[in-house]
Short mmCIF file of N, CA and C in Angstrom, two decimals:
data_model
loop_
_atom_site.label_atom_id
_atom_site.label_comp_id
_atom_site.label_asym_id
_atom_site.label_seq_id
_atom_site.Cartn_x
_atom_site.Cartn_y
_atom_site.Cartn_z
N UNK A 38 -125.96 -2.64 29.60
CA UNK A 38 -126.96 -1.73 30.06
C UNK A 38 -128.07 -1.66 29.02
N UNK A 39 -129.28 -1.70 29.49
CA UNK A 39 -130.43 -1.54 28.61
C UNK A 39 -131.05 -0.18 28.87
N UNK A 40 -131.30 0.55 27.80
CA UNK A 40 -131.93 1.87 27.90
C UNK A 40 -133.02 1.97 26.84
N UNK A 41 -134.04 2.73 27.15
CA UNK A 41 -135.11 2.98 26.20
C UNK A 41 -134.91 4.36 25.59
N UNK A 42 -134.85 4.41 24.27
CA UNK A 42 -134.71 5.66 23.53
C UNK A 42 -135.89 5.75 22.57
N UNK A 43 -136.72 6.75 22.79
CA UNK A 43 -137.91 6.97 21.94
C UNK A 43 -138.76 5.70 21.83
N UNK A 44 -138.94 5.03 22.97
CA UNK A 44 -139.81 3.86 23.03
C UNK A 44 -139.19 2.55 22.59
N UNK A 45 -137.93 2.58 22.17
CA UNK A 45 -137.25 1.36 21.73
C UNK A 45 -136.17 1.01 22.74
N UNK A 46 -136.11 -0.27 23.14
CA UNK A 46 -135.12 -0.72 24.12
C UNK A 46 -133.83 -1.10 23.38
N UNK A 47 -132.72 -0.52 23.82
CA UNK A 47 -131.40 -0.82 23.25
C UNK A 47 -130.53 -1.43 24.34
N UNK A 48 -129.73 -2.40 23.97
CA UNK A 48 -128.86 -3.11 24.90
C UNK A 48 -127.41 -2.89 24.47
N UNK A 49 -126.65 -2.16 25.26
CA UNK A 49 -125.26 -1.88 24.90
C UNK A 49 -124.41 -3.15 24.88
N UNK A 50 -124.85 -4.19 25.58
CA UNK A 50 -124.11 -5.46 25.57
C UNK A 50 -124.11 -6.08 24.17
N UNK A 51 -125.13 -5.77 23.37
CA UNK A 51 -125.24 -6.34 22.03
C UNK A 51 -124.66 -5.41 20.96
N UNK A 52 -124.16 -4.25 21.37
CA UNK A 52 -123.60 -3.28 20.43
C UNK A 52 -122.08 -3.36 20.43
N UNK A 53 -121.48 -2.74 19.43
CA UNK A 53 -120.03 -2.71 19.32
C UNK A 53 -119.53 -1.34 19.77
N UNK A 54 -118.51 -1.34 20.63
CA UNK A 54 -117.88 -0.08 21.06
C UNK A 54 -116.99 0.42 19.94
N UNK A 55 -117.23 1.66 19.52
CA UNK A 55 -116.40 2.30 18.50
C UNK A 55 -115.24 3.01 19.18
N UNK A 56 -115.55 3.76 20.24
CA UNK A 56 -114.52 4.50 20.97
C UNK A 56 -115.04 4.87 22.35
N UNK A 57 -114.16 4.83 23.34
CA UNK A 57 -114.51 5.22 24.71
C UNK A 57 -113.51 6.27 25.17
N UNK A 58 -114.04 7.35 25.77
CA UNK A 58 -113.19 8.44 26.25
C UNK A 58 -113.55 8.72 27.71
N UNK A 59 -112.54 8.77 28.57
CA UNK A 59 -112.75 9.11 29.98
C UNK A 59 -112.09 10.44 30.28
N UNK A 60 -112.78 11.25 31.05
CA UNK A 60 -112.26 12.56 31.46
C UNK A 60 -112.21 12.56 32.99
N UNK A 61 -111.02 12.76 33.55
CA UNK A 61 -110.86 12.71 35.00
C UNK A 61 -110.59 11.29 35.45
N UNK A 62 -110.51 11.13 36.76
CA UNK A 62 -110.24 9.83 37.36
C UNK A 62 -111.46 9.32 38.09
N UNK A 63 -111.51 8.02 38.33
CA UNK A 63 -112.63 7.42 39.04
C UNK A 63 -112.83 8.13 40.38
N UNK A 64 -114.05 8.49 40.68
CA UNK A 64 -114.36 9.17 41.93
C UNK A 64 -114.30 10.68 41.84
N UNK A 65 -113.78 11.22 40.74
CA UNK A 65 -113.71 12.66 40.53
C UNK A 65 -115.12 13.18 40.26
N UNK A 66 -115.66 14.10 41.07
CA UNK A 66 -117.02 14.59 40.87
C UNK A 66 -117.21 15.28 39.51
N UNK A 67 -116.14 15.79 38.94
CA UNK A 67 -116.23 16.46 37.63
C UNK A 67 -115.89 15.50 36.49
N UNK A 68 -115.49 14.28 36.81
CA UNK A 68 -115.11 13.31 35.79
C UNK A 68 -116.32 12.71 35.09
N UNK A 69 -116.10 12.27 33.85
CA UNK A 69 -117.18 11.64 33.10
C UNK A 69 -116.60 10.76 32.00
N UNK A 70 -117.46 9.92 31.44
CA UNK A 70 -117.06 9.06 30.34
C UNK A 70 -118.08 9.16 29.22
N UNK A 71 -117.58 8.99 28.01
CA UNK A 71 -118.41 8.98 26.82
C UNK A 71 -118.00 7.74 26.02
N UNK A 72 -118.98 6.96 25.58
CA UNK A 72 -118.71 5.77 24.79
C UNK A 72 -119.59 5.79 23.55
N UNK A 73 -118.96 5.70 22.38
CA UNK A 73 -119.70 5.65 21.13
C UNK A 73 -119.91 4.19 20.75
N UNK A 74 -121.17 3.83 20.53
CA UNK A 74 -121.55 2.47 20.15
C UNK A 74 -122.17 2.49 18.76
N UNK A 75 -122.06 1.36 18.06
CA UNK A 75 -122.80 1.15 16.83
C UNK A 75 -123.58 -0.17 16.99
N UNK A 76 -124.86 -0.12 16.65
CA UNK A 76 -125.72 -1.30 16.74
C UNK A 76 -125.58 -2.12 15.45
N UNK A 77 -126.08 -3.34 15.48
CA UNK A 77 -126.01 -4.22 14.31
C UNK A 77 -126.67 -3.61 13.08
N UNK A 78 -127.70 -2.79 13.31
CA UNK A 78 -128.42 -2.18 12.19
C UNK A 78 -127.75 -0.92 11.67
N UNK A 79 -126.58 -0.57 12.25
CA UNK A 79 -125.83 0.60 11.79
C UNK A 79 -126.15 1.89 12.50
N UNK A 80 -127.07 1.86 13.46
CA UNK A 80 -127.39 3.07 14.23
C UNK A 80 -126.30 3.33 15.27
N UNK A 81 -126.01 4.61 15.48
CA UNK A 81 -124.98 5.02 16.44
C UNK A 81 -125.62 5.59 17.69
N UNK A 82 -124.95 5.34 18.83
CA UNK A 82 -125.42 5.82 20.11
C UNK A 82 -124.24 6.30 20.93
N UNK A 83 -124.46 7.36 21.70
CA UNK A 83 -123.44 7.86 22.60
C UNK A 83 -123.93 7.65 24.03
N UNK A 84 -123.18 6.84 24.76
CA UNK A 84 -123.46 6.61 26.19
C UNK A 84 -122.65 7.61 26.97
N UNK A 85 -123.30 8.32 27.90
CA UNK A 85 -122.60 9.28 28.75
C UNK A 85 -122.98 9.06 30.20
N UNK A 86 -122.00 9.27 31.09
CA UNK A 86 -122.23 9.14 32.52
C UNK A 86 -121.09 9.85 33.24
N UNK A 87 -121.41 10.47 34.39
CA UNK A 87 -120.35 11.15 35.12
C UNK A 87 -120.72 11.49 36.54
N UNK A 88 -119.81 12.20 37.18
CA UNK A 88 -119.98 12.61 38.56
C UNK A 88 -120.94 13.79 38.69
N UNK A 89 -121.21 14.14 39.94
CA UNK A 89 -122.20 15.18 40.22
C UNK A 89 -121.83 16.57 39.71
N UNK A 90 -120.56 16.83 39.45
CA UNK A 90 -120.12 18.13 38.94
C UNK A 90 -119.74 18.07 37.46
N UNK A 91 -120.12 16.99 36.80
CA UNK A 91 -119.77 16.80 35.39
C UNK A 91 -120.92 17.25 34.49
N UNK A 92 -120.69 17.30 33.19
CA UNK A 92 -121.79 17.62 32.27
C UNK A 92 -122.83 16.50 32.19
N UNK A 93 -122.50 15.31 32.67
CA UNK A 93 -123.39 14.14 32.58
C UNK A 93 -123.62 13.56 33.96
N UNK A 94 -124.57 14.08 34.68
CA UNK A 94 -124.79 13.65 36.07
C UNK A 94 -125.63 12.38 36.17
N UNK A 95 -126.16 11.92 35.04
CA UNK A 95 -126.93 10.67 35.02
C UNK A 95 -126.60 9.91 33.75
N UNK A 96 -126.76 8.59 33.81
CA UNK A 96 -126.54 7.77 32.61
C UNK A 96 -127.52 8.18 31.52
N UNK A 97 -127.00 8.24 30.29
CA UNK A 97 -127.87 8.59 29.17
C UNK A 97 -127.35 7.90 27.91
N UNK A 98 -128.25 7.45 27.08
CA UNK A 98 -127.92 6.86 25.79
C UNK A 98 -128.64 7.70 24.74
N UNK A 99 -127.85 8.34 23.87
CA UNK A 99 -128.39 9.26 22.88
C UNK A 99 -128.13 8.74 21.48
N UNK A 100 -129.16 8.74 20.66
CA UNK A 100 -129.04 8.32 19.27
C UNK A 100 -128.32 9.42 18.48
N UNK A 101 -127.37 9.03 17.62
CA UNK A 101 -126.64 9.97 16.79
C UNK A 101 -126.74 9.57 15.32
N UNK A 102 -126.74 10.56 14.45
CA UNK A 102 -126.65 10.26 13.02
C UNK A 102 -125.22 9.79 12.73
N UNK A 103 -125.03 9.18 11.58
CA UNK A 103 -123.69 8.72 11.20
C UNK A 103 -122.73 9.91 11.12
N UNK A 104 -123.21 11.05 10.61
CA UNK A 104 -122.37 12.25 10.50
C UNK A 104 -121.99 12.79 11.87
N UNK A 105 -122.94 12.83 12.81
CA UNK A 105 -122.63 13.32 14.15
C UNK A 105 -121.70 12.36 14.88
N UNK A 106 -121.87 11.07 14.66
CA UNK A 106 -120.97 10.08 15.27
C UNK A 106 -119.56 10.27 14.75
N UNK A 107 -119.42 10.50 13.43
CA UNK A 107 -118.10 10.73 12.84
C UNK A 107 -117.47 12.02 13.38
N UNK A 108 -118.28 13.04 13.55
CA UNK A 108 -117.77 14.31 14.09
C UNK A 108 -117.31 14.13 15.54
N UNK A 109 -118.10 13.39 16.34
CA UNK A 109 -117.71 13.14 17.73
C UNK A 109 -116.40 12.36 17.77
N UNK A 110 -116.29 11.35 16.91
CA UNK A 110 -115.07 10.53 16.87
C UNK A 110 -113.86 11.39 16.48
N UNK A 111 -114.03 12.29 15.53
CA UNK A 111 -112.96 13.17 15.09
C UNK A 111 -112.54 14.13 16.22
N UNK A 112 -113.52 14.68 16.95
CA UNK A 112 -113.23 15.57 18.07
C UNK A 112 -112.46 14.87 19.18
N UNK A 113 -112.66 13.58 19.30
CA UNK A 113 -112.06 12.81 20.38
C UNK A 113 -110.92 11.91 19.90
N UNK A 114 -110.29 12.30 18.81
CA UNK A 114 -109.18 11.51 18.25
C UNK A 114 -107.94 11.64 19.10
#
């Protein structure tokens, strides 16, 4: 997936998945997924997507600091 964040195009196909977390089952309107990626340059991104009743009703790629990425990873251990 390619997404533009602050005018820069990022391609998740070229990034490394650090951790993926799914909440609910496929087709669940409240279900969603979160995937933490790291780019070759060391930048972290959180991909989120979910059903219509979830916190993430549309695909989004959010840039995270290294500290926030570590905190997210710890919360989802």
